CSV table of C-alpha atoms and ligand atoms in Angstrom, one decimal:
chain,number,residue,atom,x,y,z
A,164,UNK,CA,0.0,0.0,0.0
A,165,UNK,CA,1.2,3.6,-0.9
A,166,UNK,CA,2.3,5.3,2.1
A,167,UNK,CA,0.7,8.9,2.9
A,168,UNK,CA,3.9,10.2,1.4
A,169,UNK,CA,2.6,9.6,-1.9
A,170,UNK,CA,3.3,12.0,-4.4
A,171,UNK,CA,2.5,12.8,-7.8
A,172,UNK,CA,5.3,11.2,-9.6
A,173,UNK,CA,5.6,7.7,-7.6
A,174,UNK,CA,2.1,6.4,-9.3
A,175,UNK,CA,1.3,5.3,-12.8
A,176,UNK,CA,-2.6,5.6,-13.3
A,177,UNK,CA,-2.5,3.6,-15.9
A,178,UNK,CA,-1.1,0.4,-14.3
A,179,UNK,CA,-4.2,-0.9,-12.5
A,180,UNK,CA,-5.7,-3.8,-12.8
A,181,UNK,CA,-9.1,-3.7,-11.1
A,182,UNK,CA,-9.8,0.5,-11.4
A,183,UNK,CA,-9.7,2.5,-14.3
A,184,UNK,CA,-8.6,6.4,-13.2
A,185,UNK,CA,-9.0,9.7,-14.9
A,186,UNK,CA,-8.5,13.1,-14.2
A,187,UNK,CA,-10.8,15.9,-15.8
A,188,UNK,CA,-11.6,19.6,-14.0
A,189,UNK,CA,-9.8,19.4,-11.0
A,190,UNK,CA,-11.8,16.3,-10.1
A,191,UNK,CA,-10.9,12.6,-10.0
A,192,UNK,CA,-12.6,9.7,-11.0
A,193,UNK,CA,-12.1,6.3,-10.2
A,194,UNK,CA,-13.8,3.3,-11.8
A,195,UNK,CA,-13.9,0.0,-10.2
A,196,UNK,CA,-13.6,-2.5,-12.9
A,197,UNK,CA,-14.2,-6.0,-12.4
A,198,UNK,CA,-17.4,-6.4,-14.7
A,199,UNK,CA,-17.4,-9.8,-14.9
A,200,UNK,CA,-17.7,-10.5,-11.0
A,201,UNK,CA,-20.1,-7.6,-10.4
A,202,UNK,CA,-17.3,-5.4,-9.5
A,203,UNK,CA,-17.1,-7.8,-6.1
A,204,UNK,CA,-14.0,-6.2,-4.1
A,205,UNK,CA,-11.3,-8.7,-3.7
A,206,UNK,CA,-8.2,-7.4,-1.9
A,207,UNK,CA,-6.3,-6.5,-5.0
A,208,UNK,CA,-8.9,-4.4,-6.2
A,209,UNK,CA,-9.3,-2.4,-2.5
A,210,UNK,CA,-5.4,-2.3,-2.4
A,211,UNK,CA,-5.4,-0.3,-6.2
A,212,UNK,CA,-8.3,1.5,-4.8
A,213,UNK,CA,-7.0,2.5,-1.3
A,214,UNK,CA,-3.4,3.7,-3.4
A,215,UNK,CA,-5.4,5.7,-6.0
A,216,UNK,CA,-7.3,7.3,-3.4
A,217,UNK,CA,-4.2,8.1,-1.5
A,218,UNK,CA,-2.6,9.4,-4.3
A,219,UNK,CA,-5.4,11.7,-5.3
A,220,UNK,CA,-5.9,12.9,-1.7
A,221,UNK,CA,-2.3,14.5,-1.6
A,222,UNK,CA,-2.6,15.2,-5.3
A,223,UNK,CA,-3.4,19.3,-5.6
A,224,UNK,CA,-4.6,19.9,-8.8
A,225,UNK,CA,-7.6,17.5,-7.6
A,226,UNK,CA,-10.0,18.6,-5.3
A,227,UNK,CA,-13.3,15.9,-5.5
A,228,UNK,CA,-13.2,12.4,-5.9
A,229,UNK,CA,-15.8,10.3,-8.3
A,230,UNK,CA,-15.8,7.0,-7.0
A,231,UNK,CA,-18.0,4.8,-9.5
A,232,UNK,CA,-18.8,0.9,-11.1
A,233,UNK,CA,-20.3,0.3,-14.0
A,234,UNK,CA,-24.4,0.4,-15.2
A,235,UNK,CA,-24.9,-3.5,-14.0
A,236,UNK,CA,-22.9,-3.1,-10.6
A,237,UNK,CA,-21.4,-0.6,-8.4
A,238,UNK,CA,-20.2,-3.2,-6.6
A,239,UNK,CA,-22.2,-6.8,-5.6
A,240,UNK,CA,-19.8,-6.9,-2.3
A,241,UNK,CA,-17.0,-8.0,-0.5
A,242,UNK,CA,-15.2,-11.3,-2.7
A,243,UNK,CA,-17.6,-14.4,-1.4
A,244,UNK,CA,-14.8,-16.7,-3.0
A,245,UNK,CA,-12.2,-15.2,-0.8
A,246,UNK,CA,-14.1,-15.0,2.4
A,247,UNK,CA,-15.8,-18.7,2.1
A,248,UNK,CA,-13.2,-21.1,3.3
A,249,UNK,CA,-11.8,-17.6,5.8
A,250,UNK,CA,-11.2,-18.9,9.2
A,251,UNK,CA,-11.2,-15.4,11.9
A,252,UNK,CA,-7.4,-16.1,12.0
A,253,UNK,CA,-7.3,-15.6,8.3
A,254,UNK,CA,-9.5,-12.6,8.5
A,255,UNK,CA,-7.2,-10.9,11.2
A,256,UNK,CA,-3.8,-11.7,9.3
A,257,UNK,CA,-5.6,-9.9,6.3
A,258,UNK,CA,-6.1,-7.0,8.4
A,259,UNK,CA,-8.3,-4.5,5.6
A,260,UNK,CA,-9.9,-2.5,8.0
A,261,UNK,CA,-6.7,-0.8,7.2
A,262,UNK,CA,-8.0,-0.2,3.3
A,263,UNK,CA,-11.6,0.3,4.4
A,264,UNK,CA,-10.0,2.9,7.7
A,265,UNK,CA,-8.2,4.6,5.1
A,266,UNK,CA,-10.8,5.3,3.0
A,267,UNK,CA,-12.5,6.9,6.0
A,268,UNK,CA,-9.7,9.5,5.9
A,269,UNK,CA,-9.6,10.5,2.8
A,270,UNK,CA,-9.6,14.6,2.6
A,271,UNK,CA,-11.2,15.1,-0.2
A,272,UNK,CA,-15.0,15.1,-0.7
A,273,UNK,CA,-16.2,11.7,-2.6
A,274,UNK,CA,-18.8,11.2,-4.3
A,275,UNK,CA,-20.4,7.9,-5.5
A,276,UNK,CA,-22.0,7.2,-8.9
A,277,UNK,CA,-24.1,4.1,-8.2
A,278,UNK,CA,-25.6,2.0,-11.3
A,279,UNK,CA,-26.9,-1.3,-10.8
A,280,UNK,CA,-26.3,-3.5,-7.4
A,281,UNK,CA,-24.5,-1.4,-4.3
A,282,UNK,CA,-24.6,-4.7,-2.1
A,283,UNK,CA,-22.0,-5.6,0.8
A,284,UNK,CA,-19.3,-4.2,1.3
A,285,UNK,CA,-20.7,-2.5,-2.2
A,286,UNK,CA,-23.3,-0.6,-0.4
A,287,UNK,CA,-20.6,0.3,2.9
A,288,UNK,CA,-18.1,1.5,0.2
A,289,UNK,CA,-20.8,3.8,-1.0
A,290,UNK,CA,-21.9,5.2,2.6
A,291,UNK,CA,-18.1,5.5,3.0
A,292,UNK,CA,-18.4,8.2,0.5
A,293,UNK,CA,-19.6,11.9,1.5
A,294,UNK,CA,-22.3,11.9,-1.0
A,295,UNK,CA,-24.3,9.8,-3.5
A,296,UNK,CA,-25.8,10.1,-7.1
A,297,UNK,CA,-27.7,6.9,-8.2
A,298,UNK,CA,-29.2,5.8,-11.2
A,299,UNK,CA,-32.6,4.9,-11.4
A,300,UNK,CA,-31.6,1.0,-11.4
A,301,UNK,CA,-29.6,1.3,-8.4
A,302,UNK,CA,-30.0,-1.5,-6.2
A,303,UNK,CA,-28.7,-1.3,-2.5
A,304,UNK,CA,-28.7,-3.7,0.3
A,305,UNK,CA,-26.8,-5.3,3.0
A,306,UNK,CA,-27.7,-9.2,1.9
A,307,UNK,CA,-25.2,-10.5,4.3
A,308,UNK,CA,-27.2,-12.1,6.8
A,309,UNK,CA,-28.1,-14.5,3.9
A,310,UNK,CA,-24.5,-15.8,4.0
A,311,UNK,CA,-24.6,-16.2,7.7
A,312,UNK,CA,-22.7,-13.0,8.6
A,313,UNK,CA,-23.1,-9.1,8.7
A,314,UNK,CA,-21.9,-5.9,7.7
A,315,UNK,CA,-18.9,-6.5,8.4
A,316,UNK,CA,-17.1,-2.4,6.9
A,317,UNK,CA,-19.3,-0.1,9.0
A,318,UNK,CA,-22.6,-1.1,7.8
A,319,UNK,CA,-24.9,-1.6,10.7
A,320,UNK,CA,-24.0,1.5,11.8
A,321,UNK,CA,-24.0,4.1,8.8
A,322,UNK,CA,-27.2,2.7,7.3
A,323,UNK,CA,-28.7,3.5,10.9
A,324,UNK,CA,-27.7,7.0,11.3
A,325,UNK,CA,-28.8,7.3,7.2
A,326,UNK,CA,-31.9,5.6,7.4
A,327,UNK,CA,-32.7,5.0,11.3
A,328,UNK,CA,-33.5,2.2,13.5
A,329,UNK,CA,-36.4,0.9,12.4
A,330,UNK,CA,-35.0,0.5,8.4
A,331,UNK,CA,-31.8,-0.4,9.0
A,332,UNK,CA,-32.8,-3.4,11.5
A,333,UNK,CA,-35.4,-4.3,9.0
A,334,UNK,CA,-32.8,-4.5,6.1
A,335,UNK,CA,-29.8,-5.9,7.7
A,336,UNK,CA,-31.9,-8.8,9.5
A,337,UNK,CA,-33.9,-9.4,6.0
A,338,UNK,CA,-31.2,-8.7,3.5
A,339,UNK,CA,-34.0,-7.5,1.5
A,340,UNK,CA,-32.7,-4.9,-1.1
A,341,UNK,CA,-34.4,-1.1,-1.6
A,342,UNK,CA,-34.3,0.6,-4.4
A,343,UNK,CA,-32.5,4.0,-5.9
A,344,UNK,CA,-36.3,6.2,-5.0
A,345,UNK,CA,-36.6,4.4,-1.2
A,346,UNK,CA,-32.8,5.5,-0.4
A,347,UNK,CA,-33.5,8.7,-1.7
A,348,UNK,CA,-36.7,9.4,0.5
A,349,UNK,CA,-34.8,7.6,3.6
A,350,UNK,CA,-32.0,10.0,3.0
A,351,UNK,CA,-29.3,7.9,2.0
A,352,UNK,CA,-28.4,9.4,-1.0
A,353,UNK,CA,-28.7,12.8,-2.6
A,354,UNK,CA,-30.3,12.3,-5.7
A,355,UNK,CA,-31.8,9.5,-8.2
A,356,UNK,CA,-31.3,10.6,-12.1
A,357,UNK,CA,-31.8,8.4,-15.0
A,358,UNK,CA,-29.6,5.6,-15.8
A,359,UNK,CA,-28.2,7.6,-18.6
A,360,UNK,CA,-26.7,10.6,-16.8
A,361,UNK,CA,-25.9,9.5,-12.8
A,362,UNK,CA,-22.3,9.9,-14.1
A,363,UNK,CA,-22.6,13.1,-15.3
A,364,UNK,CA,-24.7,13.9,-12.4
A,365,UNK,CA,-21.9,13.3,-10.1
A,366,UNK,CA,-19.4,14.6,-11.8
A,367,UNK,CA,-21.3,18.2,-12.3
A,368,UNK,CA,-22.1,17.9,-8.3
A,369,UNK,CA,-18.0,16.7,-8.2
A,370,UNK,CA,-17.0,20.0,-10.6
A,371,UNK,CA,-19.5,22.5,-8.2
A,372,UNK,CA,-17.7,21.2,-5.2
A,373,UNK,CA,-13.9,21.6,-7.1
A,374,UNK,CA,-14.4,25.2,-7.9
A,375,UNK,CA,-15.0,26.2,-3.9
A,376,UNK,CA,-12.0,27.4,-1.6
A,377,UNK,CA,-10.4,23.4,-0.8
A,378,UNK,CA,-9.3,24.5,2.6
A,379,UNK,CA,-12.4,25.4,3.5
A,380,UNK,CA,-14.0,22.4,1.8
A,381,UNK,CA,-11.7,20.0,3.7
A,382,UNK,CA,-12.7,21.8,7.0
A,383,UNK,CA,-16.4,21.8,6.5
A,384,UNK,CA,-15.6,17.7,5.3
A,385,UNK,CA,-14.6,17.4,8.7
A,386,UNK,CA,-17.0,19.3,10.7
A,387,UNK,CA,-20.0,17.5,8.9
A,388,UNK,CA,-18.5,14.4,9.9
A,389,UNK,CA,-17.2,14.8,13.4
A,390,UNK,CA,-21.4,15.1,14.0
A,391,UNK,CA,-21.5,11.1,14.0
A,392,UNK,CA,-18.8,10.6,16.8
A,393,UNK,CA,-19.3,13.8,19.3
A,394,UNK,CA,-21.6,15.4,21.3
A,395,UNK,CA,-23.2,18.7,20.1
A,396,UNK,CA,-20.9,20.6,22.2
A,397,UNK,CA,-17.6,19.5,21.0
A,398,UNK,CA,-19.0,19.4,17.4
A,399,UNK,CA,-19.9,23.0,17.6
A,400,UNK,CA,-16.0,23.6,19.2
A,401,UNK,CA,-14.5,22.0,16.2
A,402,UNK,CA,-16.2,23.4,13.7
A,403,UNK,CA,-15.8,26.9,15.5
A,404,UNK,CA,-12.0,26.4,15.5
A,405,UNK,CA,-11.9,25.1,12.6
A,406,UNK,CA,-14.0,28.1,11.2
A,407,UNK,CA,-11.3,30.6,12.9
A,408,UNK,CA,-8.8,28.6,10.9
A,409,UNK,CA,-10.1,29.6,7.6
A,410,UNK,CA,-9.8,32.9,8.1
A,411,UNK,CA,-5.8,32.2,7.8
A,412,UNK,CA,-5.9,31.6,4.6
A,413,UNK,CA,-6.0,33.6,1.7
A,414,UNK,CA,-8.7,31.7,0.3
A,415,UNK,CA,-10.7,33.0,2.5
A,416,UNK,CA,-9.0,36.8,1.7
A,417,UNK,CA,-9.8,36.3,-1.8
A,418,UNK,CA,-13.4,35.2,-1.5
A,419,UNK,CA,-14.3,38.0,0.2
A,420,UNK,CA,-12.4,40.2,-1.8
A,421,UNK,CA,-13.6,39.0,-4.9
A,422,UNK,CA,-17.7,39.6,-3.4
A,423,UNK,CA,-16.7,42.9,-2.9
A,424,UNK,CA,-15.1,43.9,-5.8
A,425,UNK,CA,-17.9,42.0,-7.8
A,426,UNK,CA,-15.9,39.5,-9.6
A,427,UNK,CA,-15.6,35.6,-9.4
A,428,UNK,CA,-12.9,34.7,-7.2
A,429,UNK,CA,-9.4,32.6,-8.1
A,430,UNK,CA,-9.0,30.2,-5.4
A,431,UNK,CA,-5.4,28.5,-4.7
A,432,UNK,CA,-6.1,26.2,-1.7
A,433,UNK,CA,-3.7,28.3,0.2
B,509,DAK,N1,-18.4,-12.1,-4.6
B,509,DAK,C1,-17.8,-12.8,-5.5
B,509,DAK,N2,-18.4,-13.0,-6.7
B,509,DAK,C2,-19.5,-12.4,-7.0
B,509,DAK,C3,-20.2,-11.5,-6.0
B,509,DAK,C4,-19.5,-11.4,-4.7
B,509,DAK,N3,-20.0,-10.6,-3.8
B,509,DAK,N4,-21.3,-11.1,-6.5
B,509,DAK,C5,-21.4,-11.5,-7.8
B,509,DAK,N5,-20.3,-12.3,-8.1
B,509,DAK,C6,-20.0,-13.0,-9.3
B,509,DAK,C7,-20.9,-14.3,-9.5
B,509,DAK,O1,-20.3,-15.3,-8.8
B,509,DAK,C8,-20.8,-14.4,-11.0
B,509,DAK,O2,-19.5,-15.0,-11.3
B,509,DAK,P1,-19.4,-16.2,-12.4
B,509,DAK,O3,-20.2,-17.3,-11.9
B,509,DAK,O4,-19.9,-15.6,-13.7
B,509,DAK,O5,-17.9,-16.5,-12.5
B,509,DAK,C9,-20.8,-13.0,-11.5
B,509,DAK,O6,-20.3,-12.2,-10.4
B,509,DAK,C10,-22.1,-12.5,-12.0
B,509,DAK,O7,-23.0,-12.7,-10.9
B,509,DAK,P2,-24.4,-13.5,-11.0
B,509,DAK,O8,-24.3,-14.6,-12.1
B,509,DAK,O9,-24.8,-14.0,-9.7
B,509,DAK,O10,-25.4,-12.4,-11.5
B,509,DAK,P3,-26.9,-12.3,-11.3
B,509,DAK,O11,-27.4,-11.1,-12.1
B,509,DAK,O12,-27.6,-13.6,-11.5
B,509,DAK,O13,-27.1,-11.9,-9.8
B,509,DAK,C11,-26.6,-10.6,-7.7
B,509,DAK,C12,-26.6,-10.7,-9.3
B,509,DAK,C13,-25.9,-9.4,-7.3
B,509,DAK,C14,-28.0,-10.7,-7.2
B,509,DAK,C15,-25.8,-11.9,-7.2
B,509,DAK,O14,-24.6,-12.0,-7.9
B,509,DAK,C16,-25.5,-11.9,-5.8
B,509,DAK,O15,-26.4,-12.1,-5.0
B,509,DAK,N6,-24.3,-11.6,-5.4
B,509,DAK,C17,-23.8,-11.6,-4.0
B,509,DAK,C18,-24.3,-10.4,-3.3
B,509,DAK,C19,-23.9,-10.4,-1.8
B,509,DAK,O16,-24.3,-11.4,-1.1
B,509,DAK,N7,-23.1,-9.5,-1.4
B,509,DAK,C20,-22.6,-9.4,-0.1
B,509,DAK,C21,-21.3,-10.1,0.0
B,509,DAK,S1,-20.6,-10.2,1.7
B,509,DAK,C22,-14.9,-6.7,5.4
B,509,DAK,C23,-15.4,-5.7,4.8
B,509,DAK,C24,-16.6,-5.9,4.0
B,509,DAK,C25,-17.1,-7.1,3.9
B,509,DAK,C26,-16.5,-8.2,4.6
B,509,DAK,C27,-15.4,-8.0,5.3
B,509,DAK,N8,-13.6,-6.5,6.2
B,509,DAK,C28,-13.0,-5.2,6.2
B,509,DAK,C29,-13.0,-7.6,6.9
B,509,DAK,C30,-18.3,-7.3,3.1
B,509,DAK,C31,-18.9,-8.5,2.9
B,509,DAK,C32,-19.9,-8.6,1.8
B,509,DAK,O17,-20.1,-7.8,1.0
């Protein structure tokens, strides 16, 4: 795995196996690309995905991430074939809640275009990400009970804070999948287009986000999310440091300036 000392000229985008990557805008997008198993994440594929994301992250000329599968699969899950003969030894000599722990950390704002099944590990890779454009064939669900286990990357407890109590026990004990228009209304996901443009979609939402101050983006990344693990009280303390920060940089000199003077603004990430 890439170290967090990545840098630009230690990667070669074009030597993955299992992700196709692109850079357009000031945005990058990732394509997980393993069609003919449903896009199911084997460790390979997370350890291309985890290094790609860590290179991006400390990458400045990229500011949002599109993380996306293809129109029949996001991704169907974690690798069944890998897991099936897995004793718990196994599982802890693997150790990839360092890939999925990673992910977590990632700077940048992500995005997921979801086509197709988002199931597994699938569907915990997509809540991993900050927001989510599906198409209208999305298909989500956290089937793993059916294989005599459970969410095993964070699943139990993101689909409950998305979706509450209720849902989320339903779904997890059932398995049952829900579609792209029930995540929308439980407030998984930001917005259901048709199957034609949720790539487009994402990547416009990806190119709105890339054009704002990316100090001040990271910050608010991390105020939004310090909600789901602290109280009210040191959640409003971070983000009111964190807001003080900001007005360090001269992003936030320019922004103004540029209001006042009537003009867009040129932001540097400085
Ligand atoms: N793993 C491996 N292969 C998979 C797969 C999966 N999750 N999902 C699909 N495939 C493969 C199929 O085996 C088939 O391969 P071939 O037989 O052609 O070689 C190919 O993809 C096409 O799939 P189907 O023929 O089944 O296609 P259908 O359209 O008939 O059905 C389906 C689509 C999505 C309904 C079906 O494939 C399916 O039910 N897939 C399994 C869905 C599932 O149960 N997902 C949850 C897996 S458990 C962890 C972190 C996370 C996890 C675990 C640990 N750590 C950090 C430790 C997560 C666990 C899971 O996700």
């Amino acid at each position: 795995m890439t170290s967090a000392m990545s840098t630009s000229t230690d990667i070669d985008l074009k030597s993955f196996q299992f992700i196709l990557t692109s850079v357009e805008d000031h945005i990058g997008i990732i394509q997980l690309n393993r069609p003919d198993k449903l896009n199911a994440i084997n460790m390979p594929l997370m350890e291309e995905l985890v290094k790609c994301l860590t290179w991006m992250d400390h990458n400045e000329d990229i500011r949002c991430i599109v993380l996306t599968g293809n129109e029949r699969a996001f991704a169907a899950g974690a690798d069944i074939e890998q897991m099936a003969s897995a004793t718990p030894v196994d599982m802890i000599l693997r150790d990839q809640f360092v890939y999925w722990d990673r992910i977590r950390k990632i700077h940048k704002p992500l995005v997921a275009a979801i086509s197709g099944y988002a199931l597994g590990g699938g569907c915990e890779l997509a809540m991993t990400c900050d927001m989510i454009i599906a198409s209208e064939t999305a298909k989500f669900g956290q089937p793993e009970i059916n294989l005599g286990v459970i969410p095993g990357a964070g699943g139990t407890q993101r689909l409950t804070r998305a979706v509450g109590k209720a849902r989320a026990m339903e779904l997890v004990l059932t398995g049952n999948l829900f579609t792209a228009q029930q995540a929308l209304e439980w407030g998984l996901i930001n917005k259901v287009v048709p199957v034609e443009l949720y790539l487009e979609e994402a990547k416009n939402l990806a190119k709105t986000i890339a054009s704002k101050p990316p100090i001040a983006v990271r910050m608010a990344k991390e105020s939004v999310l310090k909600t789901f693990d602290t109280s009210l009280e040191s959640g409003l303390e971070f983000e009111r440091k964190a807001f003080y920060l900001l007005f360090a940089s001269q992003d936030k000199n320019e922004g103004m300036k540029a209001f006042l003077e009537k003009r867009q603004p040129e932001f540097q990430g400085r």
